[in-house]
Amino acid sequence: MSDRSYVFAIRVYGVCISLLFSASLCVATEAVSTAHANPADTYIWRRVAIGGGGFITGFDVDPHGRTRVVRTDVHGAYLWLPDQNRWTQLVTATSMPAADRKQNGVNEGVYEIAVAPSNADRIYMIVKGLMYRSDNRGLTFSLASNSSPFPIYANPNGKFRTAGPFLAIDPDDPEIVVLAAPKSGVWRSKNGGATWTQLLAASPTVEDPAIVWFEPRKRRRAALRVMSPGAGLLEDEGSGLIFVGGGDQSQPRTARQIAPANNGRLFLADSTTQSLWRFHDSQWSNLSNSPALGHRLFGAVAVNPATSQVYAFDIGGRAFRSDDYGDTWIQLSRRSKPGDDDPPWLRVANVSYFATGRVTFDPVVTNRLWVCAGTGIYYADITDSGREIVWKSQARGIEELVATDAVQPPGQAPLFGNWDFGIHRKADLNLYSTTFGPRERMIIAAQQMDWSPSSPSFVVTNSSDTRIGCCYQDGDAVMAGYSEDGGRTWQKFTQLPQPPGTQGNDPWKMSFGTIAVSSSDTSNIVWEPSFDRAPFFTKDRGKTWKRVSFPGEKLPNTGSHEKYYYTRKTLAADRARGGVFYLVHSGGGSNQSLIGLWRTEDGGESWAKVFDREVAPRSGFSAKLRAVPNRAGHLFFTSGLNGGSDTILRRSIDGGVNWTSLSDVNRVDDIAFGKEATGAQYSAIYISGQVRGEYGIWRSTDNCDSWHRLVQFPMGALDQVTSIEASKDTFGLVYIGYMGSGWIYGQPGICNPAEYHRDQVLQCSKVD
């Protein structure tokens, strides 16, 4: 945390311990004890402190500020814990119903979440197309309904992710819920989500979902309002929806976000017309006709309940304010900074484009404005005359990075690769990162890393910018290269090759994919890029490259890494034989004849197919090929969760010529190797997968003869595992990376096993 650490104490079940930890570590009496135990029998699990990293797409709070929740685009939702000064994940193995407690049980973001205004304990949440309800502030959720309109098909990471609200709860009755969803229309439940009645059919011509909210009325029940892209502005005071949109005059076509004012005015951001609108006295006014505001892709609008101020924002964070309910406007400056206890690296968000979602005023703290942003949740305390908005992050506790890969060479700190925010070197797993590599840049994805036993401090990466087609002018759209000091500093490859079929001026011609470095020579690197482009190798650290040539290939697309977002790692260097590399080819296009395992023994100059079919069926997606340290020719392979009937883990001990199926081990997400157990001769092997039909994080210390489950769902994680790694120096230390919730680590420790509790910052599990 720059040059300082934060010391503060957190209470859990009445026990309080002060720790040097930027993300608020505390110890629960149910989880940790000083009682005598064998450390090999129990494991302690914590989240790796990286922080933030993803789009917070929605925010809701009850009128008294007791229950604050946010939703994310890639995994789960979070609840604010004021006594612990942090957020906590709501979607866990102990909070969700039993049917969701399975491998990858809830592995996506939340479409919508809302708190009942009259009952702060009641939370409604829609995830994976279903509605869940909690009556205890998210400690447990139950399935509200399986009846129509569920399941709904709404992508929480789709183009409507920052729009809304799509859920509205009657301010006087927590049982009355209204839902809007793409292609589903508008529905209402009067019994807490158990049964539903359709209020409005979906528009046959417009995909955008409606926006729904309740508008309080003096001396009578609140009215339901619906802004439908197909039907306009509608209202229901108890006798059914009626049109109140203002006749035939110009009006908005779609609604990205709405902001009602206390005096009956309504403000709306319309993404279709790129305009800001006001509804007043039964008429719509296009405020963007004002030169001071103009037409732009507005993302948010908010009305200060204490004043006549209206704030409007485009999707890049450009801010405007009106002091007279929209009659006149001024443009504001804007900057952001990390909160006092937040990850210091979030300073990278202070750039010209500040991805902006929902914006709303705090119901309790006067003049406090909240924004759901691309790097987390932020707030600003505004003044009546201020011309600058200073967003301050409050992301602590949120771990929303999309994990891609991790390495921990002998004697080195672990490196964690992620989408969007690069490689984090973690000398201390419990302190937030101060920076990331290859350099602090929005938005750089470190898809894979590899290290060489000949020099464990040497690490290679294929880091590339995910904004394909954008933001390449600085020359760093691809930051593939290497580090000679264990990830402290990075050097880009001097040159990038041009795969056949690409344009020389394409910044992404050689990008993403899978990469490996020789075990004996750090200058010898093989890189297979994405988009099925041809692999290349170098023997001078990227000064010059030569194309990998497969006998029988058909140009131009001779590679086997199709989608850049696949967590596919199918290129590996032998960990004991220099110049030996292995590449799994799954065919594709006109190169079906290349299916099989290929091997080179001369650093990439010549390749031979040593296994003439798929190692495991349906291997063209997020398969993993892993080489065992210090063992020549020892390989493990999983095709991942490919939807096929055969997902059994395979291994080879002769360089891929022959493969053995481990019949009791299947549905494996990834494999890792760590320091051997005392007295063992073989690396400890870790998997995320199923052994004898039971899912969990498993370890073998006897070369796969037996397996022991370390934990089923570490920290209650129901997310999809994308990568695992283990320490080469410390027996038992293992790292688990997830598709949308960052990293978790576990290690043997003395503790009392107990079921994970939502508000705990560590978990103790018994090794089975």
Short mmCIF file of C-alpha atoms in Angstrom, two decimals, residues 340-580:
data_model
loop_
_atom_site.label_atom_id
_atom_site.label_comp_id
_atom_site.label_asym_id
_atom_site.label_seq_id
_atom_site.Cartn_x
_atom_site.Cartn_y
_atom_site.Cartn_z
CA ASP A 340 -8.27 5.65 2.39
CA ASP A 341 -8.34 1.88 2.93
CA ASP A 342 -8.73 0.88 -0.71
CA PRO A 343 -6.30 -0.70 -3.21
CA PRO A 344 -3.73 1.96 -4.17
CA TRP A 345 -3.55 0.69 -7.75
CA LEU A 346 -7.10 1.95 -8.34
CA ARG A 347 -5.47 5.28 -9.15
CA VAL A 348 -5.37 3.94 -12.72
CA ALA A 349 -9.07 4.80 -12.96
CA ASN A 350 -8.22 8.49 -12.93
CA VAL A 351 -8.07 8.80 -16.69
CA SER A 352 -10.09 10.65 -19.29
CA TYR A 353 -12.51 7.74 -19.74
CA PHE A 354 -14.16 6.80 -16.44
CA ALA A 355 -16.59 3.98 -17.26
CA THR A 356 -19.84 5.09 -15.63
CA GLY A 357 -22.96 3.12 -14.81
CA ARG A 358 -25.76 3.88 -12.39
CA VAL A 359 -25.49 7.09 -10.34
CA THR A 360 -27.66 7.85 -7.31
CA PHE A 361 -27.79 10.06 -4.24
CA ASP A 362 -27.34 8.62 -0.78
CA PRO A 363 -30.61 8.54 1.19
CA VAL A 364 -28.89 9.28 4.50
CA VAL A 365 -25.75 11.32 3.83
CA THR A 366 -26.77 14.66 2.38
CA ASN A 367 -25.09 15.65 -0.89
CA ARG A 368 -23.33 12.31 -1.26
CA LEU A 369 -23.40 10.90 -4.78
CA TRP A 370 -22.64 7.26 -5.60
CA VAL A 371 -21.45 5.95 -8.96
CA CYS A 372 -21.20 2.38 -10.22
CA ALA A 373 -17.98 2.38 -12.21
CA GLY A 374 -15.82 0.07 -14.26
CA THR A 375 -13.32 -0.40 -11.44
CA GLY A 376 -15.71 -0.52 -8.48
CA ILE A 377 -18.07 1.64 -6.46
CA TYR A 378 -17.20 5.32 -5.78
CA TYR A 379 -18.76 8.25 -3.96
CA ALA A 380 -18.38 12.02 -4.07
CA ASP A 381 -19.43 14.60 -1.51
CA ILE A 382 -20.59 17.53 -3.59
CA THR A 383 -21.13 21.19 -2.82
CA ASP A 384 -23.70 23.57 -4.24
CA SER A 385 -21.19 25.67 -6.12
CA GLY A 386 -18.41 23.15 -6.75
CA ARG A 387 -17.20 22.77 -10.31
CA GLU A 388 -15.35 19.48 -9.74
CA ILE A 389 -16.50 16.00 -8.79
CA VAL A 390 -13.91 13.96 -6.92
CA TRP A 391 -14.85 10.29 -6.92
CA LYS A 392 -13.39 8.32 -4.02
CA SER A 393 -13.41 4.53 -4.26
CA GLN A 394 -15.07 2.34 -1.67
CA ALA A 395 -14.19 -1.03 -3.15
CA ARG A 396 -12.57 -2.76 -0.18
CA GLY A 397 -13.89 -6.27 0.19
CA ILE A 398 -14.87 -6.49 -3.48
CA GLU A 399 -12.72 -8.96 -5.38
CA GLU A 400 -14.04 -8.91 -8.94
CA LEU A 401 -11.00 -9.53 -11.10
CA VAL A 402 -11.27 -12.16 -13.82
CA ALA A 403 -8.40 -14.52 -12.99
CA THR A 404 -6.41 -15.91 -15.89
CA ASP A 405 -3.15 -17.48 -14.68
CA ALA A 406 -0.71 -17.61 -11.77
CA VAL A 407 2.90 -18.70 -11.35
CA GLN A 408 5.16 -19.04 -8.34
CA PRO A 409 8.65 -20.13 -9.37
CA PRO A 410 11.04 -21.35 -6.65
CA GLY A 411 12.26 -18.56 -4.43
CA GLN A 412 9.93 -15.98 -5.99
CA ALA A 413 6.77 -14.17 -4.96
CA PRO A 414 3.60 -15.42 -6.67
CA LEU A 415 2.35 -13.56 -9.73
CA PHE A 416 -1.37 -13.35 -10.45
CA GLY A 417 -2.56 -12.64 -13.99
CA ASN A 418 -5.95 -11.10 -14.70
CA TRP A 419 -8.12 -9.61 -17.38
CA ASP A 420 -8.02 -5.82 -17.57
CA PHE A 421 -5.54 -5.17 -14.76
CA GLY A 422 -2.47 -7.16 -15.60
CA ILE A 423 -0.07 -9.00 -13.36
CA HIS A 424 0.00 -8.46 -9.60
CA ARG A 425 3.14 -9.49 -7.77
CA LYS A 426 2.19 -10.43 -4.21
CA ALA A 427 5.06 -10.54 -1.74
CA ASP A 428 2.35 -10.25 0.93
CA LEU A 429 -0.94 -11.93 0.04
CA ASN A 430 -2.82 -9.93 2.66
CA LEU A 431 -1.81 -6.44 1.56
CA TYR A 432 -3.40 -4.75 -1.39
CA SER A 433 -1.19 -4.44 -4.45
CA THR A 434 0.43 -1.06 -4.93
CA THR A 435 0.78 -1.49 -8.69
CA PHE A 436 0.56 -4.06 -11.47
CA GLY A 437 2.48 -4.99 -14.60
CA PRO A 438 3.63 -5.04 -17.30
CA ARG A 439 2.73 -1.40 -16.61
CA GLU A 440 -0.25 0.44 -15.18
CA ARG A 441 -2.44 0.66 -18.23
CA MET A 442 -6.17 0.46 -18.85
CA ILE A 443 -7.08 -2.27 -19.90
CA ILE A 444 -4.28 -4.83 -20.13
CA ALA A 445 -5.00 -8.56 -19.85
CA ALA A 446 -2.31 -11.00 -18.78
CA GLN A 447 -3.70 -14.17 -20.32
CA GLN A 448 -0.74 -16.39 -19.44
CA MET A 449 2.71 -16.44 -17.86
CA ASP A 450 5.52 -18.98 -17.76
CA TRP A 451 8.87 -19.29 -15.99
CA SER A 452 12.11 -21.14 -16.61
CA PRO A 453 13.79 -23.51 -14.12
CA SER A 454 17.14 -22.31 -15.45
CA SER A 455 16.40 -18.87 -14.01
CA PRO A 456 13.29 -18.83 -11.77
CA SER A 457 13.22 -15.03 -11.70
CA PHE A 458 12.61 -15.01 -15.47
CA VAL A 459 8.93 -14.84 -16.40
CA VAL A 460 7.37 -14.43 -19.84
CA THR A 461 3.85 -13.14 -20.62
CA ASN A 462 1.59 -12.54 -23.61
CA SER A 463 -0.26 -9.56 -22.07
CA SER A 464 -2.57 -7.80 -24.53
CA ASP A 465 -5.19 -5.05 -24.44
CA THR A 466 -8.75 -6.40 -24.53
CA ARG A 467 -10.11 -3.28 -26.26
CA ILE A 468 -9.52 -4.65 -29.74
CA GLY A 469 -9.82 -1.83 -32.25
CA CYS A 470 -9.36 0.87 -29.63
CA CYS A 471 -6.65 2.60 -27.70
CA TYR A 472 -3.59 1.31 -29.54
CA GLN A 473 -2.05 4.69 -30.36
CA ASP A 474 0.45 4.53 -27.49
CA GLY A 475 2.03 1.43 -29.02
CA ASP A 476 1.18 -0.73 -26.02
CA ALA A 477 -1.88 -2.59 -27.27
CA VAL A 478 0.30 -5.70 -26.92
CA MET A 479 2.68 -5.70 -23.97
CA ALA A 480 3.96 -9.23 -24.38
CA GLY A 481 7.47 -9.63 -23.05
CA TYR A 482 9.42 -10.76 -20.03
CA SER A 483 10.66 -9.95 -16.56
CA GLU A 484 14.13 -10.80 -15.27
CA ASP A 485 13.40 -9.90 -11.66
CA GLY A 486 10.39 -12.00 -10.74
CA GLY A 487 7.76 -9.60 -12.04
CA ARG A 488 8.99 -6.38 -10.48
CA THR A 489 9.75 -4.84 -13.86
CA TRP A 490 8.95 -5.86 -17.42
CA GLN A 491 10.52 -5.55 -20.86
CA LYS A 492 8.43 -5.72 -24.04
CA PHE A 493 9.58 -7.96 -26.88
CA THR A 494 11.59 -5.85 -29.29
CA GLN A 495 9.67 -7.16 -32.29
CA LEU A 496 6.36 -8.92 -32.90
CA PRO A 497 6.02 -11.34 -35.80
CA GLN A 498 3.31 -11.11 -38.43
CA PRO A 499 1.24 -14.29 -38.68
CA PRO A 500 0.07 -15.32 -42.14
CA GLY A 501 -3.21 -13.73 -43.16
CA THR A 502 -2.79 -10.63 -40.97
CA GLN A 503 -2.12 -7.01 -41.81
CA GLY A 504 1.20 -5.53 -40.81
CA ASN A 505 -0.45 -2.45 -39.31
CA ASP A 506 -2.79 -4.48 -37.10
CA PRO A 507 -1.68 -3.87 -33.48
CA TRP A 508 -3.28 -7.17 -32.42
CA LYS A 509 -1.84 -9.32 -35.19
CA MET A 510 0.19 -11.23 -32.59
CA SER A 511 -1.70 -11.18 -29.30
CA PHE A 512 -3.24 -13.23 -26.49
CA GLY A 513 -3.06 -17.03 -26.79
CA THR A 514 -0.69 -19.35 -24.92
CA ILE A 515 3.04 -18.96 -24.27
CA ALA A 516 5.98 -20.95 -22.83
CA VAL A 517 9.71 -20.57 -22.17
CA SER A 518 12.39 -23.27 -22.34
CA SER A 519 13.51 -24.89 -19.09
CA SER A 520 17.18 -24.39 -20.01
CA ASP A 521 17.30 -21.16 -22.01
CA THR A 522 15.34 -18.01 -21.21
CA SER A 523 15.92 -16.75 -24.74
CA ASN A 524 13.93 -19.63 -26.23
CA ILE A 525 10.20 -18.84 -26.18
CA VAL A 526 7.26 -20.28 -28.11
CA TRP A 527 4.05 -18.28 -28.49
CA GLU A 528 0.78 -19.42 -30.05
CA PRO A 529 -1.49 -16.38 -30.49
CA SER A 530 -5.29 -16.33 -30.48
CA PHE A 531 -7.61 -16.25 -33.50
CA ASP A 532 -6.11 -19.61 -34.62
CA ARG A 533 -3.08 -17.76 -35.96
CA ALA A 534 0.20 -19.53 -36.53
CA PRO A 535 2.56 -20.06 -33.57
CA PHE A 536 6.06 -18.56 -33.56
CA PHE A 537 9.27 -19.18 -31.65
CA THR A 538 12.27 -17.05 -30.78
CA LYS A 539 15.75 -17.89 -29.55
CA ASP A 540 16.80 -14.34 -28.75
CA ARG A 541 13.97 -13.14 -26.46
CA GLY A 542 11.88 -11.69 -29.21
CA LYS A 543 14.42 -9.81 -31.28
CA THR A 544 13.63 -12.19 -34.14
CA TRP A 545 10.90 -14.79 -34.64
CA LYS A 546 10.35 -17.80 -36.86
CA ARG A 547 7.02 -19.39 -37.65
CA VAL A 548 6.25 -22.85 -36.29
CA SER A 549 5.66 -25.16 -39.24
CA PHE A 550 3.53 -28.30 -38.85
CA PRO A 551 3.86 -31.01 -41.51
CA GLY A 552 0.63 -31.14 -43.50
CA GLU A 553 -0.58 -27.71 -42.41
CA LYS A 554 -2.79 -25.47 -44.56
CA LEU A 555 -2.14 -21.74 -44.31
CA PRO A 556 -2.98 -19.21 -43.07
CA ASN A 557 -4.62 -20.27 -39.79
CA THR A 558 -2.44 -23.10 -38.53
CA GLY A 559 -2.82 -22.40 -34.82
CA SER A 560 -5.27 -23.82 -32.29
CA HIS A 561 -6.23 -20.99 -29.94
CA GLU A 562 -9.46 -19.67 -31.41
CA LYS A 563 -11.08 -17.20 -28.98
CA TYR A 564 -8.93 -14.69 -27.16
CA TYR A 565 -11.13 -14.99 -24.06
CA TYR A 566 -10.63 -18.75 -23.68
CA THR A 567 -8.64 -19.68 -20.57
CA ARG A 568 -6.85 -22.14 -22.84
CA LYS A 569 -3.27 -23.13 -21.96
CA THR A 570 -2.28 -25.82 -24.44
CA LEU A 571 1.38 -24.98 -24.98
CA ALA A 572 3.92 -26.11 -22.37
CA ALA A 573 7.66 -26.38 -21.98
CA ASP A 574 9.09 -29.56 -20.53
CA ARG A 575 10.23 -28.71 -17.00
CA ALA A 576 13.38 -30.87 -17.16
CA ARG A 577 14.49 -31.00 -20.82
CA GLY A 578 15.69 -27.85 -22.46
CA GLY A 579 14.29 -26.94 -25.87
CA VAL A 580 11.38 -29.37 -25.54
#
